């Protein structure tokens, strides 16, 4: 991955709009414009035209037409795959532009964003492959009968995504949905709309037929609810916070449509005395500070075994103080600004919450000494118990909470005493310990001796309040396709003749 700076700036439209049937809808008088602000400079950079219920209706109707009568679900799989590959190629060709937009709009560091853009390209390729190898089932055991089971696309999906990794999370939602022939309406976060709007344009430039992906922009309370409540929606795919997930599932239940939810986390990062401590230290720092600390899979509760705890925590703090915080477009930057002002304030409020709960502030807990921008110093606290708020609530920023433990059983119990269960990290060179943690921790993913590694072939999703359903080839096929059984007699049996 290049570590070169980005020397070019790309134009940002003065008003970011929805994209329906492949074009921006006509502006209606009296619509709402929301400010779009650069989190690094605090300067307004554009406005977002919010889609109201009428515009959401137009988007759903477009997706409906594309599904009910359009070419996409009826295309030969090779033709569909060619378009998905063309999307991959066009994302790569525009990688620097997308990265620049993501840094500018979301404040994520350039090195990280460049990886996420490459993954954005990869997920379209990956799920195109999965769709092209999809096959049905045949049953011939019942004498004289043949039954076969085929998969069909499910229909029009509402896809809703958050602001913490706008491109990679919106692209995961779309790439797991459309390859089977579904169409969708995507509502990204109203806070970080720039990169996703450009991505949806790129999808169309690559040959995606109009109406397959429609984009609506706006707040959850306006655009999001209008979308999820719309009668033309057949299913809902959501990535975001747990409280919103609950509201979305309730709305989906009212209409009796399925919902898949990727939600929050408060994941345990267990460092055993038997760990390769250097690697565990690097991994713990990545686990909490990558992506500006704004990641669902953050290792935000760092559990360290007592014999190594004092030195480990001291070294962690020393490293945290040296992290390069600054302009996300500078290639050397490790942590950029948080995505928006209210979120910065919320993250900082946890310093006082920690103190009130008897936790010791080890470093950070305040704004970084940078004149402008929503920067926070990398923060770490030592918590007196797992029951404190900093150990139970998702802070979603560069904020680590340390806990100490004696036995591995105790660490597993602490890891599991959480309403969340998204991921977990375990550091130990003792194979029995590592495998026991993997077996007993209730989380959708366990990483052993590594920070985050996203294997697209494996399911990803949460236990408990971290989600319902999984992303991944098998899980996405199950969620985004219907199964149809067709039954035919080969030796037609006599049919009872009622009334004969
Ligand atoms: P959020 O729940 O506030 O918003 C997510 C999206 O939902 C946004 O587009 C928002 O506009 C929309 N929304 C809000 N209320 C809605 C409603 N009533 N109806 C329809 N849509 C609505 O989440 P966020 O603050 O944008 O993102 C951070 C959260 O996302 C964190 O909790 C994080 O852990 C979670 N997350 C989870 C994963 C995962 O894969 N499990 C990945 C990334 C982020």
Coordinates of C-alpha atoms and ligand atoms in Angstrom, one line a residue:
X1 CA 0.0 0.0 0.0
X2 CA 1.3 3.4 -1.0
X3 CA 2.6 5.7 1.8
X4 CA 2.7 8.7 -0.5
X5 CA 0.8 11.8 0.3
X6 CA -2.3 12.7 -1.7
X7 CA -1.3 15.8 -3.6
X8 CA -4.6 16.4 -5.4
X9 CA -8.0 17.6 -4.1
X10 CA -11.1 16.6 -5.9
X11 CA -14.2 18.8 -6.3
X12 CA -17.0 18.5 -3.8
X13 CA -20.5 19.3 -5.1
X14 CA -22.0 22.3 -3.3
X15 CA -25.0 20.1 -2.5
X16 CA -24.9 16.4 -2.0
X17 CA -28.2 14.7 -3.2
X18 CA -29.8 11.4 -3.4
X19 CA -29.3 9.3 -6.5
X20 CA -32.4 7.7 -7.8
X21 CA -32.6 5.7 -11.1
X22 CA -29.0 6.7 -11.6
X23 CA -29.6 10.5 -11.4
X24 CA -30.0 13.2 -8.8
X25 CA -33.7 14.0 -8.4
X26 CA -34.9 17.5 -9.2
X27 CA -34.6 19.8 -6.2
X28 CA -37.9 20.6 -4.6
X29 CA -38.6 23.9 -2.9
X30 CA -38.7 23.9 0.9
X31 CA -36.4 20.8 1.3
X32 CA -34.1 20.4 4.3
X33 CA -30.3 20.9 3.8
X34 CA -28.0 19.6 6.5
X35 CA -24.4 20.9 6.9
X36 CA -21.5 18.7 6.0
X37 CA -18.4 19.7 8.0
X38 CA -14.8 18.6 7.6
X39 CA -13.9 17.2 11.0
X40 CA -10.2 18.2 10.6
X41 CA -10.8 21.9 9.9
X42 CA -14.4 22.3 11.3
X43 CA -15.1 24.1 8.0
X44 CA -18.5 23.5 6.2
X45 CA -17.7 21.8 2.9
X46 CA -21.1 21.2 1.4
X47 CA -24.7 20.6 2.4
X48 CA -26.7 17.4 2.3
X49 CA -30.2 17.6 0.8
X50 CA -32.3 15.3 3.1
X51 CA -34.6 12.9 1.3
X52 CA -38.1 13.2 2.7
X53 CA -40.8 10.5 2.5
X54 CA -41.7 11.4 -1.0
X55 CA -38.1 11.1 -2.2
X56 CA -37.7 7.8 -0.3
X57 CA -40.9 6.6 -2.1
X58 CA -39.4 7.5 -5.5
X59 CA -36.2 5.5 -4.6
X60 CA -38.1 2.5 -3.4
X61 CA -40.3 2.6 -6.5
X62 CA -37.2 2.7 -8.7
X63 CA -35.7 -0.3 -6.9
X64 CA -39.1 -2.1 -7.2
X65 CA -39.2 -1.5 -11.0
X66 CA -35.7 -2.7 -11.3
X67 CA -36.5 -5.8 -9.4
X68 CA -40.0 -6.6 -10.7
X69 CA -39.4 -5.9 -14.4
X70 CA -35.8 -4.7 -14.9
X71 CA -32.9 -6.6 -16.4
X72 CA -30.7 -7.1 -13.2
X73 CA -32.4 -10.1 -11.7
X74 CA -32.9 -11.6 -15.1
X75 CA -29.4 -11.2 -16.4
X76 CA -27.2 -14.2 -17.1
X77 CA -24.9 -14.6 -14.1
X78 CA -21.8 -14.0 -16.3
X79 CA -23.2 -10.6 -17.4
X80 CA -24.0 -9.7 -13.8
X81 CA -20.5 -10.8 -12.8
X82 CA -18.9 -8.7 -15.5
X83 CA -20.6 -5.6 -14.1
X84 CA -19.6 -6.5 -10.6
X85 CA -16.0 -6.9 -11.8
X86 CA -16.2 -3.6 -13.7
X87 CA -17.2 -2.0 -10.4
X88 CA -14.2 -3.5 -8.7
X89 CA -11.9 -2.1 -11.5
X90 CA -13.5 1.3 -11.4
X91 CA -13.2 1.6 -7.6
X92 CA -9.5 0.7 -8.0
X93 CA -9.1 3.3 -10.8
X94 CA -10.6 5.9 -8.5
X95 CA -9.0 4.7 -5.3
X96 CA -7.2 7.9 -4.5
X97 CA -10.2 10.0 -5.1
X98 CA -12.3 7.8 -2.8
X99 CA -9.6 7.8 -0.2
X100 CA -9.4 11.6 -0.3
X101 CA -13.1 12.0 0.1
X102 CA -13.1 9.5 3.0
X103 CA -10.3 11.3 4.8
X104 CA -11.9 14.7 4.2
X105 CA -15.4 13.7 5.2
X106 CA -14.8 11.2 8.0
X107 CA -11.4 12.1 9.3
X108 CA -10.0 8.6 9.0
X109 CA -6.2 8.3 8.5
X110 CA -5.1 7.9 4.9
X111 CA -3.2 4.7 5.3
X112 CA -6.3 3.0 6.9
X113 CA -8.6 4.5 4.2
X114 CA -6.5 3.2 1.4
X115 CA -6.9 -0.3 2.7
X116 CA -10.6 0.2 3.1
X117 CA -10.9 1.4 -0.5
X118 CA -9.1 -1.8 -1.7
X119 CA -11.5 -3.9 0.4
X120 CA -14.4 -2.0 -1.1
X121 CA -13.2 -3.2 -4.6
X122 CA -12.6 -6.7 -3.3
X123 CA -16.0 -7.3 -1.8
X124 CA -17.8 -6.8 -5.1
X125 CA -15.4 -9.3 -6.7
X126 CA -15.8 -11.7 -3.9
X127 CA -19.6 -11.8 -3.7
X128 CA -19.8 -11.9 -7.6
X129 CA -17.8 -15.2 -7.3
X130 CA -20.0 -16.5 -4.6
X131 CA -23.1 -15.7 -6.7
X132 CA -21.7 -17.4 -9.8
X133 CA -21.0 -20.6 -7.9
X134 CA -24.4 -20.7 -6.2
X135 CA -26.2 -23.9 -6.8
X136 CA -29.4 -25.7 -5.8
X137 CA -30.3 -29.0 -4.3
X138 CA -32.0 -32.1 -5.8
X139 CA -33.9 -34.8 -3.9
X140 CA -34.8 -38.0 -5.6
X141 CA -35.2 -40.4 -2.6
X142 CA -39.0 -40.4 -2.6
X143 CA -39.8 -43.1 -5.1
X144 CA -41.3 -41.8 -8.3
X145 CA -40.7 -38.2 -7.4
X146 CA -38.1 -35.5 -8.3
X147 CA -37.7 -32.4 -6.2
X148 CA -35.3 -29.6 -6.8
X149 CA -34.5 -26.5 -4.8
X150 CA -33.5 -23.3 -6.5
X151 CA -32.4 -19.9 -5.0
X152 CA -34.0 -16.7 -6.1
X153 CA -33.2 -13.1 -5.1
X154 CA -35.4 -11.9 -2.3
X155 CA -36.5 -8.5 -3.6
X156 CA -35.9 -4.9 -2.7
X157 CA -33.6 -4.3 0.3
X158 CA -33.3 -1.3 2.6
X159 CA -29.6 -1.0 3.5
X160 CA -28.6 1.4 6.2
X161 CA -25.0 2.1 7.2
X162 CA -23.0 4.1 9.8
X163 CA -20.4 6.9 9.7
X164 CA -17.4 5.1 11.3
X165 CA -16.1 3.5 8.1
X166 CA -18.6 4.8 5.5
X167 CA -17.1 3.2 2.3
X168 CA -16.3 -0.2 3.6
X169 CA -19.5 -0.7 5.6
X170 CA -21.8 0.6 2.8
X171 CA -20.0 -1.5 0.2
X172 CA -20.3 -4.6 2.4
X173 CA -24.0 -4.0 2.6
X174 CA -24.4 -3.6 -1.2
X175 CA -22.0 -6.3 -2.2
X176 CA -23.7 -8.9 -0.1
X177 CA -27.1 -7.9 -1.5
X178 CA -27.1 -7.2 -5.2
X179 CA -25.0 -10.1 -6.7
X180 CA -28.0 -12.5 -6.3
X181 CA -30.2 -10.2 -8.4
X182 CA -31.7 -8.1 -5.6
X183 CA -32.1 -4.3 -5.8
X184 CA -31.8 -1.9 -3.0
X185 CA -32.1 1.6 -1.5
X186 CA -29.0 2.5 0.5
X187 CA -29.1 5.1 3.3
X188 CA -25.6 5.9 4.5
X189 CA -25.0 8.1 7.6
X190 CA -26.0 11.7 7.2
X191 CA -22.7 12.7 8.9
X192 CA -20.3 11.3 6.3
X193 CA -22.1 11.2 2.9
X194 CA -19.3 12.3 0.5
X195 CA -17.5 9.0 -0.3
X196 CA -20.6 6.9 -0.5
X197 CA -22.3 9.3 -2.9
X198 CA -19.2 9.0 -5.2
X199 CA -19.1 5.2 -4.8
X200 CA -22.7 5.0 -6.0
X201 CA -21.9 7.1 -9.0
X202 CA -19.0 4.8 -9.7
X203 CA -21.3 1.8 -9.6
X204 CA -23.4 3.4 -12.4
X205 CA -20.3 4.4 -14.4
X206 CA -19.3 0.8 -14.3
X207 CA -22.5 -0.3 -16.0
X208 CA -24.9 -1.1 -13.1
X209 CA -28.4 -0.6 -14.5
X210 CA -30.3 2.3 -13.0
X211 CA -32.5 1.4 -10.1
X212 CA -30.4 -1.5 -8.8
X213 CA -28.8 0.7 -6.2
X214 CA -30.6 3.9 -5.2
X215 CA -29.1 6.2 -2.7
X216 CA -31.1 8.3 -0.2
X217 CA -29.5 10.7 2.1
X218 CA -30.7 12.1 5.4
X219 CA -31.2 11.6 9.1
X220 CA -32.3 8.3 10.6
X221 CA -35.4 9.9 12.1
X222 CA -36.6 11.2 8.7
X223 CA -35.1 9.3 5.8
X224 CA -34.2 6.1 7.7
X225 CA -37.6 5.6 9.2
X226 CA -39.4 6.4 5.9
X227 CA -37.3 3.8 4.2
X228 CA -37.7 1.0 6.8
X229 CA -41.4 1.6 7.0
X230 CA -42.0 1.6 3.3
X231 CA -44.4 -1.0 2.0
X232 CA -42.2 -1.7 -1.0
X233 CA -39.2 -3.0 1.1
X234 CA -38.8 -6.8 1.3
X235 CA -35.9 -6.9 3.8
X236 CA -33.6 -4.7 5.8
X237 CA -29.8 -4.9 6.2
X238 CA -28.5 -2.6 9.0
X239 CA -25.1 -1.7 10.4
X240 CA -25.0 0.7 13.3
X241 CA -25.7 1.1 17.0
X242 CA -27.6 -1.3 19.1
X243 CA -30.4 1.1 20.1
X244 CA -31.1 1.9 16.4
X245 CA -30.9 -1.8 15.6
X246 CA -33.7 -2.4 18.1
X247 CA -35.9 0.3 16.5
X248 CA -35.2 -1.1 13.0
X249 CA -36.0 -4.6 14.0
X250 CA -39.3 -3.5 15.6
X251 CA -40.2 -1.6 12.4
X252 CA -39.3 -4.6 10.3
X253 CA -41.4 -6.9 12.6
X254 CA -44.4 -4.7 12.1
X255 CA -44.2 -5.3 8.4
X256 CA -43.0 -8.9 8.9
X257 CA -39.9 -8.5 6.8
X258 CA -36.5 -10.0 7.8
X259 CA -33.8 -7.8 9.2
X260 CA -30.1 -8.6 9.6
X261 CA -28.3 -6.4 12.1
X262 CA -24.6 -5.7 12.7
X263 CA -24.4 -3.7 15.9
X264 CA -22.1 -2.5 18.6
X265 CA -19.4 -4.1 20.7
X266 CA -17.4 -3.8 23.9
X267 CA -14.9 -6.5 23.1
X268 CA -12.4 -8.1 25.4
X269 CA -8.7 -8.2 24.5
X270 CA -7.2 -10.8 26.8
X271 CA -3.4 -10.6 27.3
X272 CA -2.2 -13.7 29.2
X273 CA 1.2 -13.9 31.0
X274 CA 2.0 -16.6 28.5
X275 CA 1.7 -14.1 25.5
X276 CA 4.4 -12.9 23.2
X277 CA 4.2 -9.6 25.0
X278 CA 5.7 -7.4 22.3
X279 CA 3.2 -8.6 19.8
X280 CA 0.3 -8.4 22.3
X281 CA 1.3 -4.8 23.0
X282 CA 1.3 -3.9 19.3
X283 CA -2.0 -5.7 18.9
X284 CA -3.7 -4.1 21.9
X285 CA -2.7 -0.6 20.5
X286 CA -4.1 -1.5 17.0
X287 CA -7.2 -3.0 18.6
X288 CA -8.3 0.2 20.3
X289 CA -6.7 3.0 18.3
X290 CA -7.1 1.9 14.7
X291 CA -9.8 3.8 12.7
X292 CA -9.6 6.6 15.3
X293 CA -11.0 4.1 17.9
X294 CA -14.3 4.3 16.1
X295 CA -14.8 0.7 15.3
X296 CA -17.4 -1.9 16.3
X297 CA -14.7 -4.5 16.7
X298 CA -12.4 -2.4 18.9
X299 CA -10.6 -4.3 21.7
X300 CA -11.8 -1.7 24.1
X301 CA -11.6 -3.7 27.3
X302 CA -8.0 -4.8 27.7
X303 CA -7.7 -7.6 30.3
X304 CA -4.1 -8.2 31.4
X305 CA -3.0 -11.1 33.6
X306 CA -1.6 -9.7 36.9
X307 CA 2.1 -10.9 36.7
X308 CA 2.6 -8.9 33.5
X309 CA 0.0 -6.2 34.0
X310 CA 1.9 -3.3 35.5
X311 CA 4.7 -3.3 33.0
X312 CA 2.3 -4.0 30.0
X313 CA 0.1 -1.1 31.0
X314 CA 3.0 1.2 31.6
X315 CA 4.4 0.4 28.1
X316 CA 1.0 0.8 26.5
X317 CA 0.6 4.2 28.0
X318 CA 4.1 5.3 26.9
X319 CA 3.3 4.2 23.3
X320 CA -0.2 5.8 23.4
X321 CA 1.4 9.2 24.3
X322 CA 3.7 8.9 21.2
X323 CA 0.9 8.2 18.7
X324 CA 0.8 10.7 15.9
X325 CA -2.5 12.5 16.1
X326 CA -3.2 15.0 13.3
X327 CA -4.3 15.6 9.7
X328 CA -5.8 12.4 8.3
X329 CA -4.4 13.2 4.9
X330 CA -0.8 13.2 6.1
X331 CA 0.5 9.6 5.5
X332 CA 2.2 9.4 8.8
X333 CA -0.9 10.2 10.9
X334 CA -2.1 7.4 13.1
X335 CA -5.2 9.0 14.6
X336 CA -7.3 11.7 12.9
X337 CA -10.2 13.7 14.3
X338 CA -13.4 12.1 15.5
X339 CA -16.2 12.2 13.0
X340 CA -18.3 15.0 14.4
X341 CA -18.3 17.4 17.3
X342 CA -21.1 15.8 19.4
X343 CA -19.3 12.5 19.2
X344 CA -16.0 14.1 20.3
X345 CA -17.8 15.5 23.3
X346 CA -19.5 12.2 24.1
X347 CA -16.2 10.3 24.0
X348 CA -14.5 12.9 26.2
X349 CA -17.4 12.8 28.7
X350 CA -16.2 9.2 29.6
X351 CA -13.1 10.6 31.3
X352 CA -15.4 12.1 34.1
X353 CA -17.6 9.0 34.0
X354 CA -14.5 6.8 34.6
X355 CA -13.3 9.0 37.5
X356 CA -16.8 8.9 39.1
X357 CA -16.7 5.1 38.8
X358 CA -13.3 5.0 40.6
X359 CA -11.2 4.3 37.5
X360 CA -7.7 5.9 37.3
X361 CA -7.0 8.0 34.2
X362 CA -3.6 6.8 32.9
X363 CA -3.3 9.1 29.9
X364 CA -5.4 11.4 27.6
X365 CA -9.0 12.1 28.5
X366 CA -8.9 15.6 26.9
X367 CA -8.8 17.3 23.5
X368 CA -5.5 17.0 21.7
X369 CA -3.5 20.2 21.5
X370 CA -4.4 21.0 17.9
X371 CA -6.0 24.3 17.2
X372 CA -8.9 23.1 15.1
X373 CA -10.7 19.8 14.5
X374 CA -12.4 17.2 16.7
X375 CA -9.2 15.6 18.0
X376 CA -9.0 13.6 21.2
X377 CA -5.8 12.4 22.9
X378 CA -5.4 8.6 22.9
X379 CA -6.9 7.7 26.3
X380 CA -6.4 4.8 28.7
X381 CA -8.0 4.2 32.1
X382 CA -7.5 1.4 34.7
X383 CA -10.9 0.3 35.9
X384 CA -11.5 -1.1 39.3
X385 CA -14.0 -3.6 38.0
X386 CA -15.8 -4.8 34.9
X387 CA -19.0 -3.5 36.2
X388 CA -18.0 0.2 35.6
X389 CA -19.6 2.1 32.8
X390 CA -16.3 2.4 30.9
X391 CA -16.2 -1.4 30.8
X392 CA -19.9 -1.9 29.9
X393 CA -20.7 0.9 27.5
X394 CA -19.5 1.3 23.9
X395 CA -17.4 4.6 23.9
X396 CA -16.5 4.3 20.2
X397 CA -13.4 6.4 20.4
X398 CA -9.6 6.1 21.2
X399 CA -10.4 5.2 24.8
X400 CA -9.0 2.0 26.3
X401 CA -10.2 0.5 29.6
X402 CA -7.8 -1.8 31.4
X403 CA -8.7 -4.5 33.8
X404 CA -6.4 -7.0 35.6
X405 CA -7.1 -10.7 36.1
X406 CA -5.6 -13.7 37.9
X407 CA -6.8 -16.8 36.1
X408 CA -7.8 -17.5 32.5
X409 CA -11.2 -18.7 33.8
X410 CA -11.7 -15.3 35.4
X411 CA -10.7 -13.5 32.1
X412 CA -13.2 -15.6 30.2
X413 CA -15.9 -14.8 32.8
X414 CA -15.1 -11.0 32.5
X415 CA -15.1 -11.2 28.7
X416 CA -18.6 -12.7 28.8
X417 CA -20.0 -10.3 31.4
X418 CA -21.2 -7.9 28.7
X419 CA -24.4 -7.3 26.9
X420 CA -22.3 -7.4 23.7
X421 CA -20.5 -10.3 22.0
X422 CA -19.1 -9.1 18.7
X423 CA -15.4 -10.1 18.8
X424 CA -12.7 -11.0 21.2
X425 CA -8.9 -11.0 21.1
X426 CA -6.7 -13.5 23.0
X427 CA -2.9 -13.3 23.3
X428 CA -1.1 -16.5 24.6
X429 CA 1.6 -18.8 23.3
X430 CA 0.0 -21.6 25.2
X431 CA -2.2 -23.4 22.7
X432 CA -4.5 -24.9 25.3
X433 CA -5.2 -21.5 26.9
X434 CA -5.9 -19.9 23.5
X435 CA -8.2 -22.6 22.3
X436 CA -10.1 -22.7 25.6
X437 CA -10.7 -18.9 25.3
X438 CA -11.9 -19.5 21.7
X439 CA -14.3 -22.2 22.9
X440 CA -15.7 -20.4 25.9
X441 CA -15.9 -16.7 24.9
X442 CA -19.4 -15.8 23.6
X443 CA -18.5 -13.7 20.6
X444 CA -18.9 -14.0 16.8
X445 CA -15.2 -13.8 16.1
X446 CA -12.1 -14.7 18.3
X447 CA -8.7 -13.5 17.1
X448 CA -5.8 -15.4 18.6
X449 CA -2.5 -13.6 18.6
X450 CA -3.5 -11.1 16.0
X451 CA -5.3 -7.9 15.8
X452 CA -8.3 -7.6 13.4
X453 CA -8.1 -9.9 10.4
X454 CA -11.2 -9.9 8.3
X455 CA -11.6 -13.2 6.4
X456 CA -14.4 -12.6 3.9
X457 CA -15.0 -16.3 3.6
X458 CA -16.0 -16.6 7.2
X459 CA -19.2 -15.3 8.8
X460 CA -18.9 -12.0 10.6
X461 CA -21.5 -10.8 13.2
X462 CA -22.3 -10.7 16.8
X463 CA -23.7 -12.7 19.7
X464 CA -26.2 -11.1 22.1
X465 CA -26.8 -7.4 21.5
X466 CA -24.0 -7.2 18.9
X467 CA -26.3 -8.3 16.2
X468 CA -28.7 -10.7 14.5
X469 CA -27.4 -12.6 11.5
X470 CA -24.0 -12.7 9.8
X471 CA -22.2 -11.2 6.8
X472 CA -20.4 -13.8 4.8
X473 CA -21.0 -16.0 1.8
X474 CA -23.2 -18.7 3.3
X475 CA -25.1 -16.3 5.6
X476 CA -25.6 -13.7 2.9
X477 CA -27.0 -16.3 0.6
X478 CA -29.4 -17.4 3.3
X479 CA -30.5 -13.8 4.1
X480 CA -30.6 -12.3 0.6
X481 CA -32.2 -15.3 -1.3
X482 CA -35.4 -17.2 -1.2
X483 CA -35.4 -21.0 -1.5
X484 CA -38.0 -22.5 -3.8
X485 CA -38.8 -26.2 -3.9
X486 CA -40.3 -27.6 -7.2
X487 CA -41.8 -31.1 -7.0
X488 CA -42.7 -33.3 -9.9
X489 CA -43.9 -36.9 -10.1
X490 CA -41.8 -39.0 -12.5
X491 CA -44.3 -41.9 -12.2
X492 CA -47.5 -39.9 -11.7
X493 CA -49.4 -41.5 -8.9
X494 CA -53.2 -41.6 -9.1
X495 CA -54.9 -38.5 -7.7
X496 CA -57.9 -38.9 -5.4
X497 CA -61.0 -37.8 -7.4
X498 CA -63.1 -35.8 -5.0
X499 CA -66.8 -36.0 -5.8
X500 CA -66.2 -38.5 -8.6
Ligands
LIG1 P1 -26.5 4.7 14.4 O1 -27.2 3.5 14.8 O2 -26.7 6.0 15.1 O3 -26.8 5.1 12.9 C1 -26.6 4.1 11.9 C2 -27.4 4.4 10.7 O4 -28.8 4.3 11.0 C3 -27.3 5.9 10.2 O5 -27.4 5.9 8.8 C4 -28.5 6.5 10.8 O6 -28.9 7.7 10.1 C5 -29.5 5.4 10.7 N1 -30.6 5.5 11.6 C6 -30.7 6.1 12.9 N2 -31.9 5.9 13.4 C7 -32.7 5.3 12.5 C8 -34.0 4.8 12.5 N3 -34.8 5.0 13.5 N4 -34.5 4.2 11.4 C9 -33.7 4.0 10.3 N5 -32.4 4.4 10.3 C10 -31.9 5.0 11.4 O7 -25.0 4.3 14.4 P2 -23.7 5.2 14.2 O8 -23.5 6.1 15.3 O9 -23.8 5.8 12.8 O10 -22.6 4.1 14.1 C11 -21.9 3.6 15.2 C12 -22.5 2.3 15.7 O11 -22.4 1.4 14.6 C13 -21.7 1.7 16.8 O12 -22.5 1.2 17.8 C14 -20.9 0.6 16.1 O13 -20.4 -0.4 17.0 C15 -21.8 0.1 15.1 N6 -21.2 -0.6 14.1 C16 -21.3 -2.0 14.0 C17 -20.6 -2.7 13.0 C18 -20.7 -4.2 12.9 O14 -20.3 -4.7 11.9 N7 -21.2 -4.9 13.9 C19 -19.8 -2.0 12.1 C20 -19.6 -0.6 12.3 C21 -20.3 0.1 13.2

